[in-house]
CSV table of C-alpha atoms in Angstrom, one decimal:
chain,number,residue,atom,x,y,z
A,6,UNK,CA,6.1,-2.7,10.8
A,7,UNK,CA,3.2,-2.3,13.7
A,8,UNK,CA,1.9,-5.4,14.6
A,9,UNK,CA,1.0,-4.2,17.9
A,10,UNK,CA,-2.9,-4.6,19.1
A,11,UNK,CA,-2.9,-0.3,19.3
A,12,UNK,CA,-2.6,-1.0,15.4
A,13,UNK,CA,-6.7,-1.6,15.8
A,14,UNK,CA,-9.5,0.3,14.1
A,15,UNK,CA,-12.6,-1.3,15.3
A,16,UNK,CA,-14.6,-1.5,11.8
A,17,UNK,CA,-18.1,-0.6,12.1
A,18,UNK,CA,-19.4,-3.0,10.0
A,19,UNK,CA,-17.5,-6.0,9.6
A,20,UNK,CA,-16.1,-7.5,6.5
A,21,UNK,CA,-17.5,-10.9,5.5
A,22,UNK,CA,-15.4,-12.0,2.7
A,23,UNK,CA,-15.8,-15.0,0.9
A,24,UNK,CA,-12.5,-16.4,-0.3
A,25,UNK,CA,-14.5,-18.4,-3.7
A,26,UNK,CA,-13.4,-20.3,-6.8
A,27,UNK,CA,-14.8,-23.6,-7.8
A,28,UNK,CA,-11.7,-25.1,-9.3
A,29,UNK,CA,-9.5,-26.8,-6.5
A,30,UNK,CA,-6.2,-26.1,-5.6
A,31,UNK,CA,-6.0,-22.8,-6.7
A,32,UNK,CA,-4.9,-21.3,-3.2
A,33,UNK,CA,-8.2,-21.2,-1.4
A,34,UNK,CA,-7.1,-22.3,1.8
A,35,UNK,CA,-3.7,-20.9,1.5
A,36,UNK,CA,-5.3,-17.3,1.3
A,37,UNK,CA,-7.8,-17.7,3.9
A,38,UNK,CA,-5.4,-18.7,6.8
A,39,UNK,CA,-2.3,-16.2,5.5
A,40,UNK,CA,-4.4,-13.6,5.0
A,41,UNK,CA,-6.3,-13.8,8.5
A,42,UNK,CA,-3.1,-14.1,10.3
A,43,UNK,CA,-1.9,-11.2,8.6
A,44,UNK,CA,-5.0,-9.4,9.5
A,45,UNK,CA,-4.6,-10.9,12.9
A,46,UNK,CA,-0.8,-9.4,13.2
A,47,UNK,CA,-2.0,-6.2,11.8
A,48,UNK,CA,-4.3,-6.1,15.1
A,49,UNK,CA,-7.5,-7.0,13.8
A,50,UNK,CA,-10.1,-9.6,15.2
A,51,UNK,CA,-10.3,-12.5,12.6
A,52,UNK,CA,-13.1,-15.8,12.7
A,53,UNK,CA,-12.2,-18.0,9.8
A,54,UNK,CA,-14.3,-20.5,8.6
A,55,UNK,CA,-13.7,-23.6,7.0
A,56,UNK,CA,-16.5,-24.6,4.5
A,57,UNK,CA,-14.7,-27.1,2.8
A,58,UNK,CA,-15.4,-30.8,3.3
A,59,UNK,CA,-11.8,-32.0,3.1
A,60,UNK,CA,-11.0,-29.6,6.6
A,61,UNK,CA,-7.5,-28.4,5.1
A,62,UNK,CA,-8.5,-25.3,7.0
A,63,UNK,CA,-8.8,-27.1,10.1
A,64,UNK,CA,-5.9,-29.0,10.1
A,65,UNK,CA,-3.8,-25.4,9.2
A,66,UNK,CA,-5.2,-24.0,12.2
A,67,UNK,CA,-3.7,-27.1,14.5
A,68,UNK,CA,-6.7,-29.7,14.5
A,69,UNK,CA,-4.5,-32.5,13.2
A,70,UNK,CA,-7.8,-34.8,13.2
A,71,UNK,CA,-10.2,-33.0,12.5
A,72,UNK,CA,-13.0,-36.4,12.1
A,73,UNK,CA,-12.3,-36.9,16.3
A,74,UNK,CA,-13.6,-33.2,16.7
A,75,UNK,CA,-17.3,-33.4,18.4
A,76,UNK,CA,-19.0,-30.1,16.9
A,77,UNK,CA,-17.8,-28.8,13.9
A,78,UNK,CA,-19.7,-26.3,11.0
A,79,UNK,CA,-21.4,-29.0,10.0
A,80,UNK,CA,-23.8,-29.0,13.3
A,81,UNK,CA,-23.8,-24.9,13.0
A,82,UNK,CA,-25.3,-25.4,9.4
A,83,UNK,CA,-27.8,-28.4,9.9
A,84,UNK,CA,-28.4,-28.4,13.7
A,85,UNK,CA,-31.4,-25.5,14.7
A,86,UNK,CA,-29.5,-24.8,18.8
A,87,UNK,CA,-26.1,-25.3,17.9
A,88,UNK,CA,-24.7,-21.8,17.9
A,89,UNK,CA,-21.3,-20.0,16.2
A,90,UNK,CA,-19.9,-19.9,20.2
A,91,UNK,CA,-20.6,-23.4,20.6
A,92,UNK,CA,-18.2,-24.5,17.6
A,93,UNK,CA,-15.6,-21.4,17.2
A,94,UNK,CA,-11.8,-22.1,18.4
A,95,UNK,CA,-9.0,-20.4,19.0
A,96,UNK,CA,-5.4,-20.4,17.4
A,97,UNK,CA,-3.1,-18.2,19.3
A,98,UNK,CA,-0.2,-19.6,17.0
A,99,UNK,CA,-2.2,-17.5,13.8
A,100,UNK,CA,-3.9,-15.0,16.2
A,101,UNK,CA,-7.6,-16.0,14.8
A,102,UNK,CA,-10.7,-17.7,16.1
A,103,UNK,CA,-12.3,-20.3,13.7
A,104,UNK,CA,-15.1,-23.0,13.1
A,105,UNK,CA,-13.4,-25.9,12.1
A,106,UNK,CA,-14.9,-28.5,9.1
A,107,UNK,CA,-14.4,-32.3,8.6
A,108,UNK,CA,-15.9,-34.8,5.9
A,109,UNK,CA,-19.2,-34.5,8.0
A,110,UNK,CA,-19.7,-31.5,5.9
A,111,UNK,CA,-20.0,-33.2,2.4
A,112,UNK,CA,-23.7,-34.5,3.7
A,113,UNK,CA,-24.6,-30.8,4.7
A,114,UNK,CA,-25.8,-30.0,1.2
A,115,UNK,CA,-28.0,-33.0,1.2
A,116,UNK,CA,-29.7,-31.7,4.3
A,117,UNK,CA,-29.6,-28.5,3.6
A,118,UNK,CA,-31.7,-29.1,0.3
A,119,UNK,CA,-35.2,-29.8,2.1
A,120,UNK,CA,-34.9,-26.2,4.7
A,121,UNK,CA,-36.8,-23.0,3.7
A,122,UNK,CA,-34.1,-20.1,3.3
A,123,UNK,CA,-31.4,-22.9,2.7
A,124,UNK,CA,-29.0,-20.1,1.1
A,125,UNK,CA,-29.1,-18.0,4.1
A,126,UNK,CA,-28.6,-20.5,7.3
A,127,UNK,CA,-24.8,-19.1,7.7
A,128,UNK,CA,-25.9,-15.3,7.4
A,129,UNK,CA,-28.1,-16.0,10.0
A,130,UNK,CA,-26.0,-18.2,12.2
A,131,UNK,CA,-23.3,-15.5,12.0
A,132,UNK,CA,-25.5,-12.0,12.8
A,133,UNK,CA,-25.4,-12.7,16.3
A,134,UNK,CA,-21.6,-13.1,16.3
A,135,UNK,CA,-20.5,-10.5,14.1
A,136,UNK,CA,-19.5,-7.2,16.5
A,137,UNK,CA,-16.9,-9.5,17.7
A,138,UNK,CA,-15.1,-9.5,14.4
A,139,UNK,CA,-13.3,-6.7,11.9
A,140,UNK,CA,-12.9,-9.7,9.3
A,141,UNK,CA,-14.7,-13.2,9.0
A,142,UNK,CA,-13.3,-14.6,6.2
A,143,UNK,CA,-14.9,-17.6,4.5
A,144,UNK,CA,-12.9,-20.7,3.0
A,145,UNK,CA,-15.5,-21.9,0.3
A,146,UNK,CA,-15.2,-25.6,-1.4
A,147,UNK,CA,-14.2,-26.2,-4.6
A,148,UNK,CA,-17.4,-26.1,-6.3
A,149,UNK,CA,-20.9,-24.3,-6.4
A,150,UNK,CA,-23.1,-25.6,-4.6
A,151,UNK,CA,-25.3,-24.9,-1.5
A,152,UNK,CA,-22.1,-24.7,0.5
A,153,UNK,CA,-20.7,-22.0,-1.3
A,154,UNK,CA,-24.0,-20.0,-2.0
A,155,UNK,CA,-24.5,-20.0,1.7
A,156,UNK,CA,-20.8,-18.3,1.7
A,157,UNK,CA,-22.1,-15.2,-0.6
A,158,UNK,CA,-25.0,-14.8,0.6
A,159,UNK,CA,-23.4,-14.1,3.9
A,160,UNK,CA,-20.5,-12.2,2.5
A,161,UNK,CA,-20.3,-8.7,2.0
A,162,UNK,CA,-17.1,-9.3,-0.3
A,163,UNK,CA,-15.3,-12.1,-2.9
A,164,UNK,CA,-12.0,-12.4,-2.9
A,165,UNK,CA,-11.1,-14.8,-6.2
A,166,UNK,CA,-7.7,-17.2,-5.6
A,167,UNK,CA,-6.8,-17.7,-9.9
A,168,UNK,CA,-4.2,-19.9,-10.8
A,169,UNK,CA,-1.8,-18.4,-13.2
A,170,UNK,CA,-2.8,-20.7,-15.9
A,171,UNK,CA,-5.0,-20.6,-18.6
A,172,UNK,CA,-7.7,-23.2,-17.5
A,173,UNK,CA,-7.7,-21.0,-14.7
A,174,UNK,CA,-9.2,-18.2,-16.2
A,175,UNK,CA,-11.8,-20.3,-17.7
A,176,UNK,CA,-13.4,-21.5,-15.0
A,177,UNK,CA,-14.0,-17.6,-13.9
A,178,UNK,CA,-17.1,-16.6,-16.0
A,179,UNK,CA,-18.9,-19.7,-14.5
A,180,UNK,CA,-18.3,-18.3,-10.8
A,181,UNK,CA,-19.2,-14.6,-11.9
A,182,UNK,CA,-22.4,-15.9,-13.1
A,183,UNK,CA,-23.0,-17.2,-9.5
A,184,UNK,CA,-21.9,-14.1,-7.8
A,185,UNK,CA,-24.3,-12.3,-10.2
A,186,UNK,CA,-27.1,-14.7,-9.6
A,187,UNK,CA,-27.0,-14.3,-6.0
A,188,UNK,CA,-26.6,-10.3,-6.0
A,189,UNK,CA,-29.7,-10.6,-7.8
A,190,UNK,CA,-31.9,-12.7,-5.9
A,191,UNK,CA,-30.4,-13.0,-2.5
A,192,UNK,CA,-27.2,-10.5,-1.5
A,193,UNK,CA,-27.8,-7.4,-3.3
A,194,UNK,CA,-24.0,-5.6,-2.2
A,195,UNK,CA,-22.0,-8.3,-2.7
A,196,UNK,CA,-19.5,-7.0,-5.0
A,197,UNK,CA,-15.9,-9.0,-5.9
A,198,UNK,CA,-13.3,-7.1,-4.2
A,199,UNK,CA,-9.9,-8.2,-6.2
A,200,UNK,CA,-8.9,-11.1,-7.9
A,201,UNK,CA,-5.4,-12.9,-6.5
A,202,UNK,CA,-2.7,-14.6,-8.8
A,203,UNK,CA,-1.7,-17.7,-7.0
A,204,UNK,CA,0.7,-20.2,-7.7
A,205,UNK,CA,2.6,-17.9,-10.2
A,206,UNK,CA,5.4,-20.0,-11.0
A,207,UNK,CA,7.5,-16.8,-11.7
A,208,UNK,CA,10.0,-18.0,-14.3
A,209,UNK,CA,7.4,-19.4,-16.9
A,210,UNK,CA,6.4,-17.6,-19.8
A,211,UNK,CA,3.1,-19.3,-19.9
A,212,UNK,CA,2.5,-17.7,-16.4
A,213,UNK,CA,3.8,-14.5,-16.9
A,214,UNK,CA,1.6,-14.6,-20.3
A,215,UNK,CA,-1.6,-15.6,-18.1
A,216,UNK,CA,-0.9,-12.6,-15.4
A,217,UNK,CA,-0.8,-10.1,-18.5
A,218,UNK,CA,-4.3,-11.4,-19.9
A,219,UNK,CA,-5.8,-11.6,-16.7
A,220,UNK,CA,-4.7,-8.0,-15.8
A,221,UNK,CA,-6.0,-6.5,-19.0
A,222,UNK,CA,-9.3,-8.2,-19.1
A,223,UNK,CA,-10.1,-7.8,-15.3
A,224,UNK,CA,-8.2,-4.4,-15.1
A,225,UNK,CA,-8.2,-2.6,-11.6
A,226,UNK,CA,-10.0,-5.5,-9.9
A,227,UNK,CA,-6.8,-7.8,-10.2
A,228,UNK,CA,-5.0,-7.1,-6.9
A,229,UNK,CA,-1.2,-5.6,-7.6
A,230,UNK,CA,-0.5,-8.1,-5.7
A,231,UNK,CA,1.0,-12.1,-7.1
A,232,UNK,CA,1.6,-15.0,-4.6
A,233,UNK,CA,4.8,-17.4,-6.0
A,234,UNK,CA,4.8,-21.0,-6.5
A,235,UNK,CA,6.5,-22.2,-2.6
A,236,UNK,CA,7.1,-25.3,-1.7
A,237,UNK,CA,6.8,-23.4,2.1
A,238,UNK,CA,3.0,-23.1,1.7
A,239,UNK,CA,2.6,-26.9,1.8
A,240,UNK,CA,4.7,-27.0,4.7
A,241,UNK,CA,3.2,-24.8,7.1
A,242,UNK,CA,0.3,-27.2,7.6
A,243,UNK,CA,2.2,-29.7,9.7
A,244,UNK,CA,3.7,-27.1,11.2
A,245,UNK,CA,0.0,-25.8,12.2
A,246,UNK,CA,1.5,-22.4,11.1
A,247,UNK,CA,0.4,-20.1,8.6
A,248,UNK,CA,3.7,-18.4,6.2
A,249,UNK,CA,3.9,-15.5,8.2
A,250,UNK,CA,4.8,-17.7,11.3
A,251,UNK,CA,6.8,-20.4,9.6
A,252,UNK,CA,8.9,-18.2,6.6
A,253,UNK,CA,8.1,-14.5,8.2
A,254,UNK,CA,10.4,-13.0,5.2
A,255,UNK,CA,9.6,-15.4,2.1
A,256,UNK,CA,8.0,-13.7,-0.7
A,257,UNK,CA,4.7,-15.6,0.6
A,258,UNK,CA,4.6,-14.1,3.9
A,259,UNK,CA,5.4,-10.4,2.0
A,260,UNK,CA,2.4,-11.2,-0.4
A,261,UNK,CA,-0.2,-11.8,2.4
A,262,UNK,CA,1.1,-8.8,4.5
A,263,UNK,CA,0.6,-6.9,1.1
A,264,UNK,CA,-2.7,-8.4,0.8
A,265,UNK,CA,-3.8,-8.1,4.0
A,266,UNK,CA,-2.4,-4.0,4.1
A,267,UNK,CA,-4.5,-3.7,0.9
A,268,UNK,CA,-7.9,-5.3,2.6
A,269,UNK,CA,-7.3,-3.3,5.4
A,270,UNK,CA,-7.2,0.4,3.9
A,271,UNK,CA,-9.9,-0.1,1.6
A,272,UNK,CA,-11.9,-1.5,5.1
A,273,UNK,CA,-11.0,1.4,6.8
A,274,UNK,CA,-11.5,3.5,3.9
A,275,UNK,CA,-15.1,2.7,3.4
A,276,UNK,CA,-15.9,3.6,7.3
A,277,UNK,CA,-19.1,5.6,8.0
């Protein structure tokens, strides 16, 4: 496997996917961080951004307080001069640069309600930032509000995390209504790019039941592509490490290189 920086096809137009489903624990975080340090490793130039109040993000990247930080998304979102350079870090452990969240965020809705163009302040924070990126991928809360319409609207892609449960599949129609909503009024090519099984717990029948269903109702937009039930993945954390780093040959770290392969060539595939 090249993992070397020659590996690197400058994308045109970077990809801005949001990595979105309202229900929690479903593997938001999880993807975001394995899949931009698989990116990373595959030699592309990765921001990831933690939208998510409760920082998990953050603290996976090596922030291991993330309420002693002094700028954080928050003041990208709310404050009119503070820019994406002023907040973005770097990991060299995962490879990525990223604007790290803490509970500060939870009041950004609030303020957020009362600006004109509320749904847009991250597209336009991030324009100026973009040609430095392949990927920027977005690490949306568990829920669907004005944090996570501000994610689509600057995305150019959806990547769906769904539990391998039933509930799971539930809560789907209500975030496809979103996503449709906001290509109609707001982000006209946003389009979901795959949906990922997470937390298949591979010797259920219930699970392998809900994989089947969710394969023949979503079809071809289902990645080919199912990320196991680990123990490891609430690990790497406190090791402020993401799988690839921490268990390079589990059947996590395969999945995200999988995933992340996958990402890649269609990327590259669409190029101008």
């Amino acid at each position: 496997m090249d993992t070397s920086a020659s590996n690197h096809h400058a994308l045109s137009q970077p990809q801005v996917i949001a990595i979105a489903n309202q229900k929690g624990g479903v593997g938001k975080t999880t993807t975001t961080v394995n899949l931009g340090s698989a990116l990373a490793e595959r030699g592309a130039r990765v921001l990831c951004i933690d939208l998510d109040p409760q920082g998990h993000l953050t603290v996976n990247m090596g922030i291991a307080r993330p309420d002693e930080l002094d700028l954080s998304v928050y003041d990208v979102l709310c404050e009119p001069q503070v820019t994406v350079g002023d907040v973005r870090l770097h990991t060299d452990t995962l490879g990525v640069d990223f604007l790290p969240a803490n509970v500060e965020l939870a009041g950004a809705e609030l303020q957020l309600v009362t600006e004109i163009g509320r749904e847009s302040v991250l597209r336009e924070k991030l324009a100026p930032y973009l040609a430095d990126y392949d990927f920027v991928l977005i690490d949306c809360p568990p829920s669907l509000g004005l944090l996570c319409i501000n994610a689509l609207v600057a995305a150019t892609d959806v990547i769906i995390p769904l539990q391998c449960e039933y509930f799971g599949m539930k809560g789907m129609q209500q975030l496809q209504q979103t996503i449709e909503r906001v290509r109609a009024k707001l982000n006209r090519t946003l389009r979901i790019q795959g949906i990922l099984p997470t937390i298949h717990k591979a010797r259920t029948l219930h699970a392998k039941e809900v994989l089947g269903l969710v394969r023949a109702h979503y079809g071809e937009i289902v990645y080919p592509i199912h990320v196991n039930d680990s123990i490891r993945f609430a690990e790497c954390p406190l090791a402020g490490q993401s799988i690839l780093q921490y268990a390079t040959q589990s059947d996590g770290a395969r999945a995200y290189r999988a995933l992340a392969a996958t990402v890649m060539d269609r990327a590259l595939a669409e190029r101008p």
